[in-house]
Amino acid sequence: MDNPDETTALISAGKVTGTPVFNTGGEQLGEIYDVMLDKRSGRIAYAIMSFGGVLGIGLRYHPLPWDSLKYDTRQQGYVVGLTIAELEEAPEFDVAVTPLWAAGAV
Amino acid sequence: MDNPDETTALISAGKVTGTPVFNTGGEQLGEIYDVMLDKRSGRIAYAIMSFGGVLGIGLRYHPLPWDSLKYDTRQQGYVVGLTIAELEEAPEFDVAVTPLWAAGAV
C-alpha cells in the first residue's frame, strides 16, 4: 500500500488537517484546521478552515461542508467556491474568542 | 465555553486523536492514532488505534469501528470489547514497520 493514510476511497483526518484551501481563482484562502465528526451518526459534520492571522495570532475559522471540498492535485489543496470577500464578510466563527460551535450555535 | 472542540453531538478529529483506549477490564490497550474518513460518502470509516511499541518505535495499529468506541468519562478514554490477547493475535495492520506516511512517501 503506497498511501497508508489515503486510499481511493479513504483519507485520514490527520492528512486532511493542514491541507491548503484555495478559491476557484487560485488564491489561497486558508487551510484545514480540523474536521468535526458527528458522534452518533458516524458522519463527517464539516471541515473547519482557519484563515487570516499572523503567526497563528488572530486566526479566524470558517466551516466548510465536507462535500464542498474538491481536491486539486495540481495545487495540492482543496478548492472551494468562496471569495476572499465572502470569507471576510462571513459571520464570525471564532473559536479563539467565542467558539460558536461549542456554544451549539452551528 | 470549555470545550470548543466538542459539543454534545460533535467532536473534532483532533480531539479524538490521542485519546486512550481501554478494554472492559480497565486495561489500557492503546490510543487513537487517527480517524479514517470516507471521501465520497462523508462517513467516518473507522478509527485507528496504535498500541505496543516503546517510545514510538514498533507501534502497531488496529482499526476500530467508530460505533465500537464508547467514551468513559471516569477513565477519560474509550472502552472497547477487546482483550490484549485478541489484539496481539489480530492480523497485522502495521504501518509501523514501514511508516510510509512518516517517511513522506504519501
Short mmCIF file of C-alpha atoms in Angstrom, two decimals:
data_model
loop_
_atom_site.label_atom_id
_atom_site.label_comp_id
_atom_site.label_asym_id
_atom_site.label_seq_id
_atom_site.Cartn_x
_atom_site.Cartn_y
_atom_site.Cartn_z
CA MET A 1 0.00 0.00 0.00
CA ASP A 2 1.62 3.22 -1.10
CA ASN A 3 -0.62 5.57 0.83
CA PRO A 4 -1.48 4.12 4.21
CA ASP A 5 -3.18 7.36 5.19
CA GLU A 6 -5.07 7.62 1.94
CA THR A 7 -6.69 5.24 -0.50
CA THR A 8 -9.03 5.89 -3.39
CA ALA A 9 -11.95 5.83 -1.01
CA LEU A 10 -10.46 6.85 2.34
CA ILE A 11 -8.31 9.60 3.81
CA SER A 12 -7.11 10.08 7.35
CA ALA A 13 -8.25 13.11 9.28
CA GLY A 14 -4.60 13.79 10.03
CA LYS A 15 -3.85 14.08 6.35
CA VAL A 16 -6.78 16.42 5.71
CA THR A 17 -5.66 18.72 8.51
CA GLY A 18 -3.20 21.33 7.31
CA THR A 19 -4.17 21.00 3.66
CA PRO A 20 -4.39 24.41 1.97
CA VAL A 21 -7.72 25.67 0.68
CA PHE A 22 -7.90 27.75 -2.49
CA ASN A 23 -10.72 29.58 -4.20
CA THR A 24 -11.52 28.93 -7.83
CA GLY A 25 -9.28 31.86 -8.77
CA GLY A 26 -6.27 30.08 -7.32
CA GLU A 27 -5.95 32.35 -4.28
CA GLN A 28 -5.19 30.56 -1.04
CA LEU A 29 -7.95 31.21 1.46
CA GLY A 30 -6.58 29.28 4.39
CA GLU A 31 -6.01 25.71 5.46
CA ILE A 32 -7.97 22.90 7.04
CA TYR A 33 -7.76 23.29 10.79
CA ASP A 34 -9.74 20.27 11.90
CA VAL A 35 -12.65 18.03 10.97
CA MET A 36 -15.81 17.88 13.05
CA LEU A 37 -17.36 14.44 13.45
CA ASP A 38 -20.93 13.60 14.35
CA LYS A 39 -20.57 11.19 17.25
CA ARG A 40 -23.83 9.34 16.84
CA SER A 41 -24.43 9.23 13.12
CA GLY A 42 -20.81 8.49 12.30
CA ARG A 43 -20.86 11.18 9.64
CA ILE A 44 -18.36 13.93 8.97
CA ALA A 45 -20.20 17.07 10.05
CA TYR A 46 -17.92 19.62 8.38
CA ALA A 47 -14.33 20.71 7.99
CA ILE A 48 -13.03 23.83 9.71
CA MET A 49 -10.80 26.14 7.70
CA SER A 50 -8.53 28.57 9.51
CA PHE A 51 -7.65 31.81 7.78
CA GLY A 52 -6.16 35.22 8.39
CA GLY A 53 -3.96 35.89 11.36
CA VAL A 54 -0.21 36.29 11.66
CA LEU A 55 1.97 33.58 13.17
CA GLY A 56 -1.13 31.89 14.48
CA ILE A 57 -2.43 35.01 16.23
CA GLY A 58 -5.81 36.36 15.16
CA LEU A 59 -6.72 33.26 13.18
CA ARG A 60 -10.35 33.05 12.15
CA TYR A 61 -12.33 29.94 11.38
CA HIS A 62 -14.91 29.07 8.78
CA PRO A 63 -16.88 25.85 8.47
CA LEU A 64 -16.82 24.11 5.10
CA PRO A 65 -19.23 21.31 4.21
CA TRP A 66 -17.30 18.12 3.51
CA ASP A 67 -18.99 17.86 0.11
CA SER A 68 -17.73 21.30 -0.87
CA LEU A 69 -14.07 20.27 -0.70
CA LYS A 70 -12.74 19.35 -4.12
CA TYR A 71 -9.11 18.25 -4.14
CA ASP A 72 -6.94 19.68 -6.88
CA THR A 73 -3.83 17.61 -7.44
CA ARG A 74 -2.00 20.43 -9.22
CA GLN A 75 -2.36 22.89 -6.35
CA GLN A 76 -2.22 20.06 -3.81
CA GLY A 77 -5.08 21.60 -1.95
CA TYR A 78 -8.83 21.86 -1.78
CA VAL A 79 -10.72 24.27 -4.00
CA VAL A 80 -13.94 25.86 -2.80
CA GLY A 81 -16.32 28.32 -4.42
CA LEU A 82 -15.73 31.11 -1.95
CA THR A 83 -14.13 34.50 -2.48
CA ILE A 84 -11.89 36.24 0.00
CA ALA A 85 -14.52 38.97 0.29
CA GLU A 86 -17.26 36.46 1.11
CA LEU A 87 -15.00 34.90 3.70
CA GLU A 88 -14.19 38.24 5.31
CA GLU A 89 -17.88 39.09 5.44
CA ALA A 90 -18.99 35.74 6.80
CA PRO A 91 -20.36 35.67 10.34
CA GLU A 92 -17.70 35.15 12.95
CA PHE A 93 -16.90 31.55 13.65
CA ASP A 94 -14.12 32.35 16.00
CA VAL A 95 -13.01 29.55 18.25
CA ALA A 96 -10.42 31.81 19.78
CA VAL A 97 -12.89 34.28 21.24
CA THR A 98 -16.41 32.91 21.08
CA PRO A 99 -16.40 29.30 19.96
CA LEU A 100 -19.83 29.22 18.40
CA TRP A 101 -19.85 25.56 17.69
CA ALA A 102 -19.12 24.84 21.29
CA ALA A 103 -22.00 27.10 22.14
CA GLY A 104 -24.21 24.99 19.94
CA ALA A 105 -24.73 27.88 17.51
CA VAL A 106 -23.86 25.82 14.46
CA MET B 1 -17.15 27.55 26.66
CA ASP B 2 -14.82 24.91 28.00
CA ASN B 3 -14.77 22.53 25.08
CA PRO B 4 -14.64 24.35 21.78
CA ASP B 5 -13.63 21.14 20.06
CA GLU B 6 -16.57 19.15 21.35
CA THR B 7 -20.33 19.52 21.73
CA THR B 8 -23.00 17.02 22.70
CA ALA B 9 -23.30 15.93 19.10
CA LEU B 10 -19.92 16.72 17.59
CA ILE B 11 -16.25 16.14 18.31
CA SER B 12 -13.21 17.26 16.38
CA ALA B 13 -10.93 14.66 14.86
CA GLY B 14 -8.08 16.43 16.61
CA LYS B 15 -9.67 15.79 19.97
CA VAL B 16 -10.31 12.11 19.22
CA THR B 17 -6.67 11.61 18.26
CA GLY B 18 -4.50 10.72 21.24
CA THR B 19 -7.42 9.60 23.39
CA PRO B 20 -6.55 6.43 25.32
CA VAL B 21 -8.43 3.20 24.61
CA PHE B 22 -9.20 0.74 27.39
CA ASN B 23 -10.72 -2.70 27.40
CA THR B 24 -13.69 -3.50 29.59
CA GLY B 25 -11.30 -4.71 32.30
CA GLY B 26 -9.80 -1.24 32.61
CA GLU B 27 -6.51 -2.14 30.93
CA GLN B 28 -5.20 0.45 28.51
CA LEU B 29 -4.86 -1.09 25.09
CA GLY B 30 -3.50 1.88 23.22
CA GLU B 31 -4.63 5.25 21.95
CA ILE B 32 -6.42 6.67 18.94
CA TYR B 33 -3.84 7.38 16.27
CA ASP B 34 -6.05 8.80 13.56
CA VAL B 35 -9.52 8.63 12.04
CA MET B 36 -10.15 7.38 8.52
CA LEU B 37 -12.80 9.23 6.55
CA ASP B 38 -14.74 8.02 3.55
CA LYS B 39 -14.23 10.75 0.97
CA ARG B 40 -17.36 10.22 -1.05
CA SER B 41 -19.97 9.14 1.46
CA GLY B 42 -18.86 11.63 4.08
CA ARG B 43 -18.88 8.92 6.69
CA ILE B 44 -16.28 8.07 9.31
CA ALA B 45 -14.83 4.79 8.08
CA TYR B 46 -13.05 3.74 11.28
CA ALA B 47 -10.62 4.90 13.92
CA ILE B 48 -7.06 3.61 14.04
CA MET B 49 -5.69 2.65 17.44
CA SER B 50 -1.93 2.48 17.95
CA PHE B 51 -0.60 0.05 20.53
CA GLY B 52 2.57 -1.63 21.71
CA GLY B 53 5.96 -0.19 20.94
CA VAL B 54 8.42 1.72 23.04
CA LEU B 55 8.94 5.46 22.60
CA GLY B 56 7.04 5.28 19.35
CA ILE B 57 9.20 2.51 17.90
CA GLY B 58 7.47 -0.75 16.99
CA LEU B 59 3.99 0.67 17.29
CA ARG B 60 1.25 -1.46 15.81
CA TYR B 61 -2.11 -0.36 14.55
CA HIS B 62 -5.59 -1.76 14.80
CA PRO B 63 -8.76 -0.47 13.15
CA LEU B 64 -11.74 0.15 15.42
CA PRO B 65 -15.25 0.74 14.05
CA TRP B 66 -16.48 4.19 15.06
CA ASP B 67 -19.57 2.64 16.61
CA SER B 68 -17.44 0.46 18.87
CA LEU B 69 -15.92 3.43 20.70
CA LYS B 70 -17.76 4.15 23.92
CA TYR B 71 -16.39 7.09 25.86
CA ASP B 72 -15.98 6.61 29.59
CA THR B 73 -15.81 9.90 31.42
CA ARG B 74 -14.21 8.36 34.51
CA GLN B 75 -11.26 6.89 32.62
CA GLN B 76 -11.33 9.75 30.14
CA GLY B 77 -10.91 7.32 27.32
CA TYR B 78 -12.74 4.99 25.00
CA VAL B 79 -13.70 1.50 26.11
CA VAL B 80 -13.84 -1.35 23.60
CA GLY B 81 -14.69 -5.02 23.95
CA LEU B 82 -11.28 -6.29 23.00
CA THR B 83 -8.73 -8.16 25.09
CA ILE B 84 -4.99 -7.67 24.89
CA ALA B 85 -4.70 -11.27 23.68
CA GLU B 86 -7.19 -10.67 20.87
CA LEU B 87 -5.32 -7.56 19.90
CA GLU B 88 -1.97 -9.36 19.83
CA GLU B 89 -3.44 -12.11 17.70
CA ALA B 90 -5.22 -9.80 15.27
CA PRO B 91 -3.99 -9.71 11.68
CA GLU B 92 -1.23 -7.20 11.12
CA PHE B 93 -2.41 -3.73 10.29
CA ASP B 94 1.09 -2.50 10.59
CA VAL B 95 2.12 0.85 9.31
CA ALA B 96 5.00 0.96 11.79
CA VAL B 97 7.41 -1.46 10.13
CA THR B 98 7.34 0.72 7.07
CA PRO B 99 5.96 4.03 8.26
CA LEU B 100 5.23 5.26 4.77
CA TRP B 101 3.36 8.32 5.81
CA ALA B 102 6.03 9.25 8.32
CA ALA B 103 8.66 8.75 5.63
CA GLY B 104 6.94 11.25 3.40
CA ALA B 105 6.05 8.57 0.90
CA VAL B 106 2.49 9.73 0.73
#
